[in-house]
CSV table of C-alpha atoms in Angstrom, one decimal:
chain,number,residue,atom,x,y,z
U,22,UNK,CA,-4.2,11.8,33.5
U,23,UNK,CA,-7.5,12.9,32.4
U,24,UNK,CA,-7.8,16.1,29.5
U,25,UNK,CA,-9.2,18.3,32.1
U,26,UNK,CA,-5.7,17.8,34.4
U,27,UNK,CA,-3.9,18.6,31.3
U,28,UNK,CA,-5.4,21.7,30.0
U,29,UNK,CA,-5.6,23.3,33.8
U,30,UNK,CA,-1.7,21.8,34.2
U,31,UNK,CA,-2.8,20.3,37.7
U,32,UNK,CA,-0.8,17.3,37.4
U,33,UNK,CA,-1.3,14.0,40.1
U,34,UNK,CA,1.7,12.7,42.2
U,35,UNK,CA,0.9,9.5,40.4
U,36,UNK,CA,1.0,11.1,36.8
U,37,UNK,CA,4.0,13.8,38.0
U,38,UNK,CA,6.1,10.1,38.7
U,39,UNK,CA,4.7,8.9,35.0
U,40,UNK,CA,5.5,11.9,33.4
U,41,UNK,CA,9.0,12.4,34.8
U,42,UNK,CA,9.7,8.4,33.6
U,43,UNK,CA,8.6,8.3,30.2
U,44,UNK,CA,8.4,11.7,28.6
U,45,UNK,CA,11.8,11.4,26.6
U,46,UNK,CA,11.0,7.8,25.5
U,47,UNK,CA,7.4,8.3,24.8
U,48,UNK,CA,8.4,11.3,22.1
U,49,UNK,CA,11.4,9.2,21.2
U,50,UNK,CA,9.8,6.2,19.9
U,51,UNK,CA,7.9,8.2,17.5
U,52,UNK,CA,12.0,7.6,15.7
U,53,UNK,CA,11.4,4.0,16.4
U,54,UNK,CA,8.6,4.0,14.0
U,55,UNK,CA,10.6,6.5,11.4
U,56,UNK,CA,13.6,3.7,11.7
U,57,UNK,CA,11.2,0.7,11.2
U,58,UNK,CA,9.6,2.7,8.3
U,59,UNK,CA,12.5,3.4,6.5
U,60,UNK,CA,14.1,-0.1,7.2
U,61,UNK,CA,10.9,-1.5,5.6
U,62,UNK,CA,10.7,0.0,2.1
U,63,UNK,CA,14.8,-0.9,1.9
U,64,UNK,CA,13.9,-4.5,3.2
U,65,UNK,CA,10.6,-4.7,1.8
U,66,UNK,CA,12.1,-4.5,-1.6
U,67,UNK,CA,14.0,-7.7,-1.1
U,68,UNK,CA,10.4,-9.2,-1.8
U,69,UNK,CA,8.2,-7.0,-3.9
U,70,UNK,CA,10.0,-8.1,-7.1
U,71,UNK,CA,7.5,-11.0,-6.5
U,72,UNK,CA,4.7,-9.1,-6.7
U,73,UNK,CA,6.1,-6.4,-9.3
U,74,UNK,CA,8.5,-6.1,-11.9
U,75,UNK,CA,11.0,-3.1,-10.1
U,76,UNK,CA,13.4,-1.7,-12.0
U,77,UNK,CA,16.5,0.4,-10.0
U,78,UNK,CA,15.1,3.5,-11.0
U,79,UNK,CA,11.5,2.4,-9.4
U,80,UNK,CA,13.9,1.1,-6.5
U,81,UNK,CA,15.4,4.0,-5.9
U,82,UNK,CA,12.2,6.2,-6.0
U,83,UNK,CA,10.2,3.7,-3.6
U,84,UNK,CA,12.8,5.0,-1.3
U,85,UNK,CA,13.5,8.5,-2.0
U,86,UNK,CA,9.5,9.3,-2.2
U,87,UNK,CA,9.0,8.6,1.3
U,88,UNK,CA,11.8,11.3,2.1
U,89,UNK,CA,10.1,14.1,-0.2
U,90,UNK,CA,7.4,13.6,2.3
U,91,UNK,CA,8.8,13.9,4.8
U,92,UNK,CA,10.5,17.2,3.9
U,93,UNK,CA,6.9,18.2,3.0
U,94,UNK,CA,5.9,17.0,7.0
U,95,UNK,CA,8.9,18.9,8.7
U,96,UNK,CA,8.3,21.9,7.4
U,97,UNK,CA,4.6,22.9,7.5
U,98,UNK,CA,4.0,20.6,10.5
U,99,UNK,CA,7.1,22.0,12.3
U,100,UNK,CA,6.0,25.4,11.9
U,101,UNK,CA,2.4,24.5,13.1
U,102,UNK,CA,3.5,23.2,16.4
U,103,UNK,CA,5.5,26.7,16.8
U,104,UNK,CA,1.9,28.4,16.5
U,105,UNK,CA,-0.2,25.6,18.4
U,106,UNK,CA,1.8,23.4,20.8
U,107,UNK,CA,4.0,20.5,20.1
U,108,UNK,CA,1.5,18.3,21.8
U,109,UNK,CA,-1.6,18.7,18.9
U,110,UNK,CA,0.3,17.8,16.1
U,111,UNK,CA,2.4,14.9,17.4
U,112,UNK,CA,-0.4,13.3,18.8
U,113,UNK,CA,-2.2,14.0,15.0
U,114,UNK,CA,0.7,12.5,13.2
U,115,UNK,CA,0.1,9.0,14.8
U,116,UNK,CA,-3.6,8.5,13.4
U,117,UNK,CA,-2.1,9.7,10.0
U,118,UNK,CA,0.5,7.4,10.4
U,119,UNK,CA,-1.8,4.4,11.7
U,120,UNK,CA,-4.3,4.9,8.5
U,121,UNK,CA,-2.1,5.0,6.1
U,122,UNK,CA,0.0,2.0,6.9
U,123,UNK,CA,-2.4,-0.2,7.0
U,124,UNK,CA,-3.5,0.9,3.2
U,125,UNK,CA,0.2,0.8,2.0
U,126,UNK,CA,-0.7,-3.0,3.1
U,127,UNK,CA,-3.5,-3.3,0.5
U,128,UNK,CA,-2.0,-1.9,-2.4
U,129,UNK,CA,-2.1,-3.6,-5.7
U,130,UNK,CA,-0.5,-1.2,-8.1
U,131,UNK,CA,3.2,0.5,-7.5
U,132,UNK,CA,1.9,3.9,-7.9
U,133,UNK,CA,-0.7,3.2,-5.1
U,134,UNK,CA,2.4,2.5,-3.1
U,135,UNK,CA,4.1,5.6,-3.8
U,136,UNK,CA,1.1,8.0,-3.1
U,137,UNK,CA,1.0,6.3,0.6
U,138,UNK,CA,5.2,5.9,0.7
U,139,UNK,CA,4.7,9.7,0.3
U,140,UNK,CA,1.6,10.0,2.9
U,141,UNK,CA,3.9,8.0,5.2
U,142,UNK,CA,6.7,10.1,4.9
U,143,UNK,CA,4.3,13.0,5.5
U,144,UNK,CA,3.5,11.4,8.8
U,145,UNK,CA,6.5,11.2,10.2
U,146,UNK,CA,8.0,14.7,9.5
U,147,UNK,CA,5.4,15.7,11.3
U,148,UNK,CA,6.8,14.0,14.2
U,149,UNK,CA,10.5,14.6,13.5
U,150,UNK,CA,10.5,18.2,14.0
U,151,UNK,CA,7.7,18.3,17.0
U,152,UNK,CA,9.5,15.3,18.4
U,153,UNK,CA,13.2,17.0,18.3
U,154,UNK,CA,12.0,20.4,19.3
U,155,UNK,CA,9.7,19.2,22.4
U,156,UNK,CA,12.7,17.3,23.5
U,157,UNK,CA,15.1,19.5,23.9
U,158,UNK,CA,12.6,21.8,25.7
U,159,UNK,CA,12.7,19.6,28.2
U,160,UNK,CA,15.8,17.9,28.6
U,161,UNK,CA,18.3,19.1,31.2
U,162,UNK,CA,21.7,20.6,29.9
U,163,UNK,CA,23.4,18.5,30.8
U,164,UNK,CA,21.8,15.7,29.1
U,165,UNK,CA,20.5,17.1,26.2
U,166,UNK,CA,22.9,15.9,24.0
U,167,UNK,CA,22.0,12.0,24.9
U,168,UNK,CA,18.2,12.4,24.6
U,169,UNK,CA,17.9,14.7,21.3
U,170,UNK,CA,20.7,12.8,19.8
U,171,UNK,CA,21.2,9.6,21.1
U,172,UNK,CA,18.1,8.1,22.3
U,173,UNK,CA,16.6,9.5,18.9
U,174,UNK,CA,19.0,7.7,16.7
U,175,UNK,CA,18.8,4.6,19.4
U,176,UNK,CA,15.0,4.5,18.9
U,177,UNK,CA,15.5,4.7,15.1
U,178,UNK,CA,18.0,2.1,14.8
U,179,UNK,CA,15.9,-0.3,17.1
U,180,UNK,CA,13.0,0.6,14.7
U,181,UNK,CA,15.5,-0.4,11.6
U,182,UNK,CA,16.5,-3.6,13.5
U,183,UNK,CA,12.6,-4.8,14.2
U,184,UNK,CA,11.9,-4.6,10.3
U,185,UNK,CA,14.7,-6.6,9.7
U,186,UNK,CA,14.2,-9.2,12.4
U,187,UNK,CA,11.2,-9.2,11.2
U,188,UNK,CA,11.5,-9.7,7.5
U,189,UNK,CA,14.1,-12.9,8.8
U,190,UNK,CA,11.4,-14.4,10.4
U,191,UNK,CA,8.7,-13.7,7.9
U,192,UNK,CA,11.2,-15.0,5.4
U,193,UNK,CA,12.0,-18.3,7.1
U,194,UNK,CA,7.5,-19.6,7.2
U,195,UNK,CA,6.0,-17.9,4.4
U,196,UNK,CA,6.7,-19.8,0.8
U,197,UNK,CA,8.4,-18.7,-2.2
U,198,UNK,CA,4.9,-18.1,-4.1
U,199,UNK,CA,3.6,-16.0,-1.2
U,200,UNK,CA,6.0,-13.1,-0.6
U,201,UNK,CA,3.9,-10.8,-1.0
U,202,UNK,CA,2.6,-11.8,2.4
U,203,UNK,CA,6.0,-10.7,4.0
U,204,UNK,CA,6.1,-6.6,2.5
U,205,UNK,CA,2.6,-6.4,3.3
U,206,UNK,CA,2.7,-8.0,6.6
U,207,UNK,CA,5.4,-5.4,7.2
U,208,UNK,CA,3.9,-2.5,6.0
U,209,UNK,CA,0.7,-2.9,8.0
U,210,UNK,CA,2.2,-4.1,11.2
U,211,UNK,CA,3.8,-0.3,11.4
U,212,UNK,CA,0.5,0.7,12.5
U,213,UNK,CA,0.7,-0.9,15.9
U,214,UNK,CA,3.6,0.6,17.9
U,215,UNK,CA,1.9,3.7,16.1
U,216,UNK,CA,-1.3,2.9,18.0
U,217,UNK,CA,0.3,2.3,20.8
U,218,UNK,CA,2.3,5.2,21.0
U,219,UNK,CA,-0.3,7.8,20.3
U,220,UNK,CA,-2.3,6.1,23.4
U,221,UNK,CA,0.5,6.8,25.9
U,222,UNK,CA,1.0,10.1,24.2
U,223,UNK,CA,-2.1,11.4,26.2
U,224,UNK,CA,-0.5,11.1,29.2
U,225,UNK,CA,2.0,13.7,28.0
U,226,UNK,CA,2.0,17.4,28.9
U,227,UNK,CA,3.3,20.7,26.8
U,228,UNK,CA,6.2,21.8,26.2
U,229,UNK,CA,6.8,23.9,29.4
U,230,UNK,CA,9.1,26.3,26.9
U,231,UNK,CA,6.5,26.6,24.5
U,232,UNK,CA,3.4,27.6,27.0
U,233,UNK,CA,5.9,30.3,28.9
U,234,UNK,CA,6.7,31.2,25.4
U,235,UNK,CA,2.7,32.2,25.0
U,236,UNK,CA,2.1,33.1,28.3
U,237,UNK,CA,0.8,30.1,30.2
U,238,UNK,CA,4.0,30.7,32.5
U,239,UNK,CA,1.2,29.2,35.5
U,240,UNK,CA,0.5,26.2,33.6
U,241,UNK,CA,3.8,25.6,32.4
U,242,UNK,CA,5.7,25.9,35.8
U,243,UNK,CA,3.4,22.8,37.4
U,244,UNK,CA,4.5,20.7,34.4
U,245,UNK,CA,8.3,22.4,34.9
U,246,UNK,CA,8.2,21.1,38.8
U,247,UNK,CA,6.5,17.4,37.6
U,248,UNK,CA,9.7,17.3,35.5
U,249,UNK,CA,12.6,18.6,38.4
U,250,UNK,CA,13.4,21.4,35.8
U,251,UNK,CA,13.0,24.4,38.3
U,252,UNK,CA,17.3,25.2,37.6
U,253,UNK,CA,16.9,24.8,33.7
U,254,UNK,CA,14.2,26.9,33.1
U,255,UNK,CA,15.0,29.9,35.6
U,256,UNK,CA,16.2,31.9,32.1
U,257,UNK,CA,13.1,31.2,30.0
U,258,UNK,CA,10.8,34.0,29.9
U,259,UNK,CA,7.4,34.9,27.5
U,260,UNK,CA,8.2,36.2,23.9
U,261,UNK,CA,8.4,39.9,23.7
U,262,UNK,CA,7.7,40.0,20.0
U,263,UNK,CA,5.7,38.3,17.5
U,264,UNK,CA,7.3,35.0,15.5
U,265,UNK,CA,9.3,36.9,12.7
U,266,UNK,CA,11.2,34.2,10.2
U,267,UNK,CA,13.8,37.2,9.3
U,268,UNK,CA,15.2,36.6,12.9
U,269,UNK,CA,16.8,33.3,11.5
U,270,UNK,CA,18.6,35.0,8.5
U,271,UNK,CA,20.5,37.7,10.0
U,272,UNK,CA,23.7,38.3,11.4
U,273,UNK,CA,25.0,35.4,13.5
U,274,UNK,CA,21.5,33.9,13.5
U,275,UNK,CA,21.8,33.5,9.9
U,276,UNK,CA,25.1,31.6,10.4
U,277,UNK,CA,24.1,29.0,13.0
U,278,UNK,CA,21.1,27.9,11.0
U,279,UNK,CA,23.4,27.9,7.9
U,280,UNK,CA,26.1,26.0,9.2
U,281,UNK,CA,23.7,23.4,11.2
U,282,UNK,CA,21.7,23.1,8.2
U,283,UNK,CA,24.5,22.4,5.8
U,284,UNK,CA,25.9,19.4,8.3
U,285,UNK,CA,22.8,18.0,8.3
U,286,UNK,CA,22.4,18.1,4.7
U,287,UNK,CA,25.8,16.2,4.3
U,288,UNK,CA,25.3,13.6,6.8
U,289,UNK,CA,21.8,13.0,5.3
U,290,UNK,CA,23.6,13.0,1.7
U,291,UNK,CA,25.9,10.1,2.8
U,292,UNK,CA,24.4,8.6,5.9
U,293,UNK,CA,21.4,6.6,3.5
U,294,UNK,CA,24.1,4.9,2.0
U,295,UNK,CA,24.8,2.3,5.2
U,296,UNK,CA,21.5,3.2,6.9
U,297,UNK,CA,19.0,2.6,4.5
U,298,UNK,CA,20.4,1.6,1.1
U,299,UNK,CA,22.3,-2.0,2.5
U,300,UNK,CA,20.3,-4.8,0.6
U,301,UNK,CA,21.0,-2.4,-2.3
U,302,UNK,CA,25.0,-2.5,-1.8
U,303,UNK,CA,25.2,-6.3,-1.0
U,304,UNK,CA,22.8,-7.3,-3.2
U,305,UNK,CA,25.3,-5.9,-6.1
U,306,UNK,CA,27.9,-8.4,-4.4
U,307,UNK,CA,25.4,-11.2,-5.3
U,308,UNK,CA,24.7,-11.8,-1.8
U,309,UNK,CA,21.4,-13.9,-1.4
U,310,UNK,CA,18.4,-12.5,-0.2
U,311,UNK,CA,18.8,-14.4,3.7
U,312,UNK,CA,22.0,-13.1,3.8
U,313,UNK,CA,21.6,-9.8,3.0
U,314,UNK,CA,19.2,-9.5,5.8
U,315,UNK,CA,21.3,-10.7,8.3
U,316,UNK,CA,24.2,-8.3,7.1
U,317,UNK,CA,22.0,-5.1,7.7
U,318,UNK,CA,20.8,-6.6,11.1
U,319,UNK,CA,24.3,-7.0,12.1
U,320,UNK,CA,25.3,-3.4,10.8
U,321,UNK,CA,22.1,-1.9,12.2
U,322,UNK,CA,23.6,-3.7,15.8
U,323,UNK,CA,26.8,-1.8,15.0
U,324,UNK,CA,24.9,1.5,14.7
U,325,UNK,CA,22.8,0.5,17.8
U,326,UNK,CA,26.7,-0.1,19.7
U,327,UNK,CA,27.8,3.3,18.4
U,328,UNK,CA,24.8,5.1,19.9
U,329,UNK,CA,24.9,3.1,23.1
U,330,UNK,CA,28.2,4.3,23.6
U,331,UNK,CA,28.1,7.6,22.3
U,332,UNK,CA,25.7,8.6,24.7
U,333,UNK,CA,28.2,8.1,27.2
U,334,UNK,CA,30.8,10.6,26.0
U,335,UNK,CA,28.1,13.1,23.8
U,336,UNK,CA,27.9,15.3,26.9
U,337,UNK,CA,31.3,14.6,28.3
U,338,UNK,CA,33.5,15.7,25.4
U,339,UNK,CA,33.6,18.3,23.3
U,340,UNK,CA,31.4,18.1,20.4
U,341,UNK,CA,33.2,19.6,17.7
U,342,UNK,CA,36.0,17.8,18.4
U,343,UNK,CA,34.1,15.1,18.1
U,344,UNK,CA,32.9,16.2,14.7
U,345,UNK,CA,36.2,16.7,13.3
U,346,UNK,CA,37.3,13.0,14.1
U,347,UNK,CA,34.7,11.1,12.9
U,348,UNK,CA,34.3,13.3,9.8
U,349,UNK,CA,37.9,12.5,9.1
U,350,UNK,CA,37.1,8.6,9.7
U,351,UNK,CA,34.2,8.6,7.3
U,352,UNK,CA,36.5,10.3,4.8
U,353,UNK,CA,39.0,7.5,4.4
U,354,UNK,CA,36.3,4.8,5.0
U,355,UNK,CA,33.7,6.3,2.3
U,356,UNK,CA,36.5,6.1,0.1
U,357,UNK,CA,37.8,2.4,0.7
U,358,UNK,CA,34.4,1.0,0.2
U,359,UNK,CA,33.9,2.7,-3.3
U,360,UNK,CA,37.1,2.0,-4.4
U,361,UNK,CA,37.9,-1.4,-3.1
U,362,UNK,CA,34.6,-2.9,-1.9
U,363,UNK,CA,34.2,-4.7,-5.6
U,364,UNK,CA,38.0,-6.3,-4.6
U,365,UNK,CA,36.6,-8.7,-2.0
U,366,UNK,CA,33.6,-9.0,0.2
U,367,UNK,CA,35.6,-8.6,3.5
U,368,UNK,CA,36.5,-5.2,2.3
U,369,UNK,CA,33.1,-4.4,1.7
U,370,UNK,CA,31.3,-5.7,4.6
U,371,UNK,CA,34.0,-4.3,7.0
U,372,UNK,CA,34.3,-1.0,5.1
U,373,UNK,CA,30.0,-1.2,5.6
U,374,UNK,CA,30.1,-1.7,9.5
U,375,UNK,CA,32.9,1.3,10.4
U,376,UNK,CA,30.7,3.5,8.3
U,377,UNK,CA,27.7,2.7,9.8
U,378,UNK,CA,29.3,3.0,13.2
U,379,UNK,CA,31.1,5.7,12.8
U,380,UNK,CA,28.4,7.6,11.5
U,381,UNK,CA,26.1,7.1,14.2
U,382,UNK,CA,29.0,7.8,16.8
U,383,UNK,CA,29.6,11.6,15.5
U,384,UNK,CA,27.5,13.4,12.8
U,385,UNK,CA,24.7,10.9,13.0
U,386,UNK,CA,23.5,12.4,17.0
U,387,UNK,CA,25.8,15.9,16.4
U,388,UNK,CA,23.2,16.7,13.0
U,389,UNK,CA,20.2,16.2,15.2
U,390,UNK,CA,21.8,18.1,18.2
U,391,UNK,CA,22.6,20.8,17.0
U,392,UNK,CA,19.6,21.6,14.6
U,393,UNK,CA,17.9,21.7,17.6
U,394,UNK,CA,20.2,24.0,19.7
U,395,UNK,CA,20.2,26.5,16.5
U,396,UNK,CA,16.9,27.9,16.9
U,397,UNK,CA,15.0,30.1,19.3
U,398,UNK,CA,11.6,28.2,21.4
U,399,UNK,CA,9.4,30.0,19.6
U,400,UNK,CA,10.6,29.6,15.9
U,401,UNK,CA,12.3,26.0,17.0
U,402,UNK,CA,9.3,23.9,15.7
U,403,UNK,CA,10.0,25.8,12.5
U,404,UNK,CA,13.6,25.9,12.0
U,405,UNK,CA,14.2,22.0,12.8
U,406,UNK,CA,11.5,20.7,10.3
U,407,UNK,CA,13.2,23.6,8.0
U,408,UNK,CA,17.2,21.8,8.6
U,409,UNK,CA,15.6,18.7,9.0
U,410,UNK,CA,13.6,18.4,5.7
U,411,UNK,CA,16.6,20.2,3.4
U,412,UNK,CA,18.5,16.7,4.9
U,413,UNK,CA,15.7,14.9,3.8
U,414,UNK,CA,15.6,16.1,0.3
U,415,UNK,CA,19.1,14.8,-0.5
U,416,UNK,CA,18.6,11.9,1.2
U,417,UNK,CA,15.8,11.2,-1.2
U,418,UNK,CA,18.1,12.0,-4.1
U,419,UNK,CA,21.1,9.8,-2.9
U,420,UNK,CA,18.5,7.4,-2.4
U,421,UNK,CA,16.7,7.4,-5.8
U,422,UNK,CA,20.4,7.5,-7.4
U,423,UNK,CA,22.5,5.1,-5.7
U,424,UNK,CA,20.6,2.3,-6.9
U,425,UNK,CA,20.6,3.3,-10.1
U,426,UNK,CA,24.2,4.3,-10.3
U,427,UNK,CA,25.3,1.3,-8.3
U,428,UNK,CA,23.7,-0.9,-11.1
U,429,UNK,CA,25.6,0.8,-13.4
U,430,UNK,CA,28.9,1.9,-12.2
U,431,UNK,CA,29.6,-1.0,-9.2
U,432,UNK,CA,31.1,0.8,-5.9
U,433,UNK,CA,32.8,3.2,-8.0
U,434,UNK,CA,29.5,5.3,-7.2
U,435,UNK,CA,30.0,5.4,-3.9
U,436,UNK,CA,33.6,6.8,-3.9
U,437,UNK,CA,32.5,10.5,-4.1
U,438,UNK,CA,30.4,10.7,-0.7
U,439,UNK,CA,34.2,10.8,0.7
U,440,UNK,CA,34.2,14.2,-0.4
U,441,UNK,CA,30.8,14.9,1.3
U,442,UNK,CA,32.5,13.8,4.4
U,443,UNK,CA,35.6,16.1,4.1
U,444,UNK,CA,33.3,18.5,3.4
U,445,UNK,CA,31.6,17.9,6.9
U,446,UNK,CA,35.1,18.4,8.2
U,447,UNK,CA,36.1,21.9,6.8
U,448,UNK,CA,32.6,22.7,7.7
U,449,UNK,CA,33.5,21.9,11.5
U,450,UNK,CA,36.7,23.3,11.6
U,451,UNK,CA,35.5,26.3,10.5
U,452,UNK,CA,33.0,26.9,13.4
U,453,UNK,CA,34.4,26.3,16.4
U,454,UNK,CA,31.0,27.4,18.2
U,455,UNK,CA,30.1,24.1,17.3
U,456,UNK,CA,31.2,23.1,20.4
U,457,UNK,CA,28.1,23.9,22.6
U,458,UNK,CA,28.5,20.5,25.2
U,459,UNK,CA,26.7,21.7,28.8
U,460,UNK,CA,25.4,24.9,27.2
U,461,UNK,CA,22.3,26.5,28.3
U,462,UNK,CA,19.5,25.9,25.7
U,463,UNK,CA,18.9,30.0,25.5
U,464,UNK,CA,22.7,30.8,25.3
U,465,UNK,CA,22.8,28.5,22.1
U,466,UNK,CA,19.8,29.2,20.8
U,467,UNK,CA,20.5,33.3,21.0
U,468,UNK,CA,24.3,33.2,20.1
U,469,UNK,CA,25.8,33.8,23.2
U,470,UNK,CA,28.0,31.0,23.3
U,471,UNK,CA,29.2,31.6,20.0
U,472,UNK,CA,30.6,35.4,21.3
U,473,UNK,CA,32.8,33.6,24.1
U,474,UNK,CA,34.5,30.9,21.6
């Protein structure tokens, strides 16, 4: 599809077929590059004590820096594609992306690889919130719930699973005295699905939602038919008003984007410990380096199980129900593994793999699902990267802290996140709207389901 065909909206047969394909996994694998990305740093710093003398606390901030970012990235970059398109900015965040990793590949000093870790991070909350927003503008009610939450997560664990694959393989040719080759091999191979990416990206039209939104109804309803939306979108009509940010903060507005913030905050408080923080946790249990690696691989094949079949049932059952069981789950389980994982390395690696599975079987697709369903088209760009980066920010503190405490406290530090999690639960139970499984994207989005529960 040329630019002309995509500013006028005439769309091919030929590209109508490409677009109707590929649209959900083209915006989705911009999560298999998030996943590989943070995978990498946890992975990367397996090996970069060859090159530098880490200590936890420059661990943990290798990490966290990379989710400051990204809050940074959700935020402004979510709010600009409210006022420009989805399409501009997460076709922009791929070059940013692409340039970037390969200087994190060149670095020679740590601070060097903090200021790019942070770029990075940057990068890819620009494509968080675009990504998550454009995709649920799309995606048929019925589905919604598998492609915003469970192909995202799928991409992301499948990007987790590539770093560690490769960073076995790496590991098994290259010699003791050149490790360095392996983290900056890693870092600068991100740039490639990147490139590739961003080159199929053109193929992509607008949001339809977004150009109705700002008038282009015309335009929008050729892309609408390309997409065999005609019976989703009936309901969407132009704004009436201009963008106001006070619409979000009052009445039961206010308590959608409060409550969907909040659950993502939790999960993103306690999720880093199985989903990025691994080599940390078995690395305390003095588990060597080629082990580790296959430990996370097999938990990250856990997570990718969980998601695989969770996207079975996501728009089947009832979603807070959902909530409330696995919450209760990773209550117990959170709990075992700080308390007892230092008692035996069964406990701990079994404790490890139900937490990672669990996770990614309820709050883990339900946080991303939701903080997408919270907001109205036209502020939606805005109010995910707003939900999205407050989750980032504490998973850049549990990040920067757990290796630190773990060092000095064993798994006893990881015994509080239980409470996170039963926190999650009251949170659910006390909001039985949460259970918006089928829903029109408008009724969620403007409170109407939460008036019939």
């Amino acid at each position: 599809m040329h630019a002309t065909d995509l500013e006028t909206g005439e769309i091919s047969p030929k590209d109508a077929k490409f677009i109707k394909k590929h649209t959900s996994t083209l915006i989705a694998f911009g999560e298999f590059i998030d996943g590989y990305d943070l995978a990498v740093i946890g992975v990367a710093m397996v090996f970069l004590s060859s090159s530098f003398s880490l200590t936890p606390a420059d661990k943990g901030l290798l990490v966290a820096i990379s989710f400051i970012g990204t809050a940074v990235g959700l935020i402004f970059f979510g709010d600009l594609s409210d006022r420009i398109g989805r399409k501009k900015v997460f076709a922009f965040n791929l070059w940013v992306f692409i340039v970037t990793a390969i200087l994190a590949g060149a670095i020679t000093q740590v601070w060097m690889l903090w200021v790019l870790r942070f770029l990075i991070g940057v990068a890819i909350g620009m494509d968080l919130s675009t990504s998550s927003a454009y995709l649920a503008e799309i995606a048929p009610k019925a589905r919604r719930g598998r492609i915003t939450g469970s192909l995202l997560n799928i991409m992301l664990v499948l990007g987790a699973m590539f770093a560690i694959l490769l960073a076995m393989a790496l590991y098994a040719v290259v010699p003791e005295a050149h490790y360095d080759w392996i983290w900056r091999g890693m870092f600068v191979f991100a740039a490639i699905p990147a490139a590739i990416v961003l080159l199929l990206r053109k193929k992509l039209p607008e949001s339809p939602r977004w150009l109705i939104q700002n008038g282009e109804t015309e335009k929008a309803w050729k892309i609408i038919r390309a997409l065999g939306l005609e019976d989703e979108m009936k309901e969407v009509r132009p704004r009436k008003t201009n963008r106001e940010y006070r619409k979000l903060f009052h009445g039961d507005a206010r308590r959608r984007v409060l409550v969907c913030t909040a659950f993502f905050m939790l999960n993103s408080t306690a999720g880093p410990v199985v989903s990025f923080l691994g080599p940390v946790i078995f690395a305390e249990a003095g588990v060597p380096a080629s082990a580790n690696l296959l430990i996370s691989l097999l938990a990250n094949v856990v997570a990718f199980l969980a998601l695989f079949i969770g996207a079975y049932f996501i728009d089947r059952v009832n979603r807070r129900n959902l909530g409330l069981i696995t919450a209760a789950i990773l209550t117990v389980v959170a709990a075992v593994l700080g308390l007892m994982g230092a008692l035996s390395n069964v406990i701990l690696f079994a404790a490890f793999v139900i937490w990672s599975f669990t996770t990614y079987f309820g709050p883990g697709m339900l946080a991303l699902v939701w903080s997408v369903e919270a907001y109205p088209t036209e502020l939606r760009g805005f109010g995910a990267g707003f939900t999205q980066s407050m989750a980032r920010v504490m998973s850049a503190t549990v990040s920067f802290l757990v290796p630190v405490l773990v060092a000095k406290y064993g798994y006893y530090a990881i015994a509080p996140f239980s409470l996170v999690y039963l926190l999650m639960f009251i949170l659910v139970w006390a909001n039985p709207w949460l259970a918006s499984t089928a829903e029109s994207l408008e009724d969620v989005a403007e409170g109407k389901l939460a008036e019939t529960k």
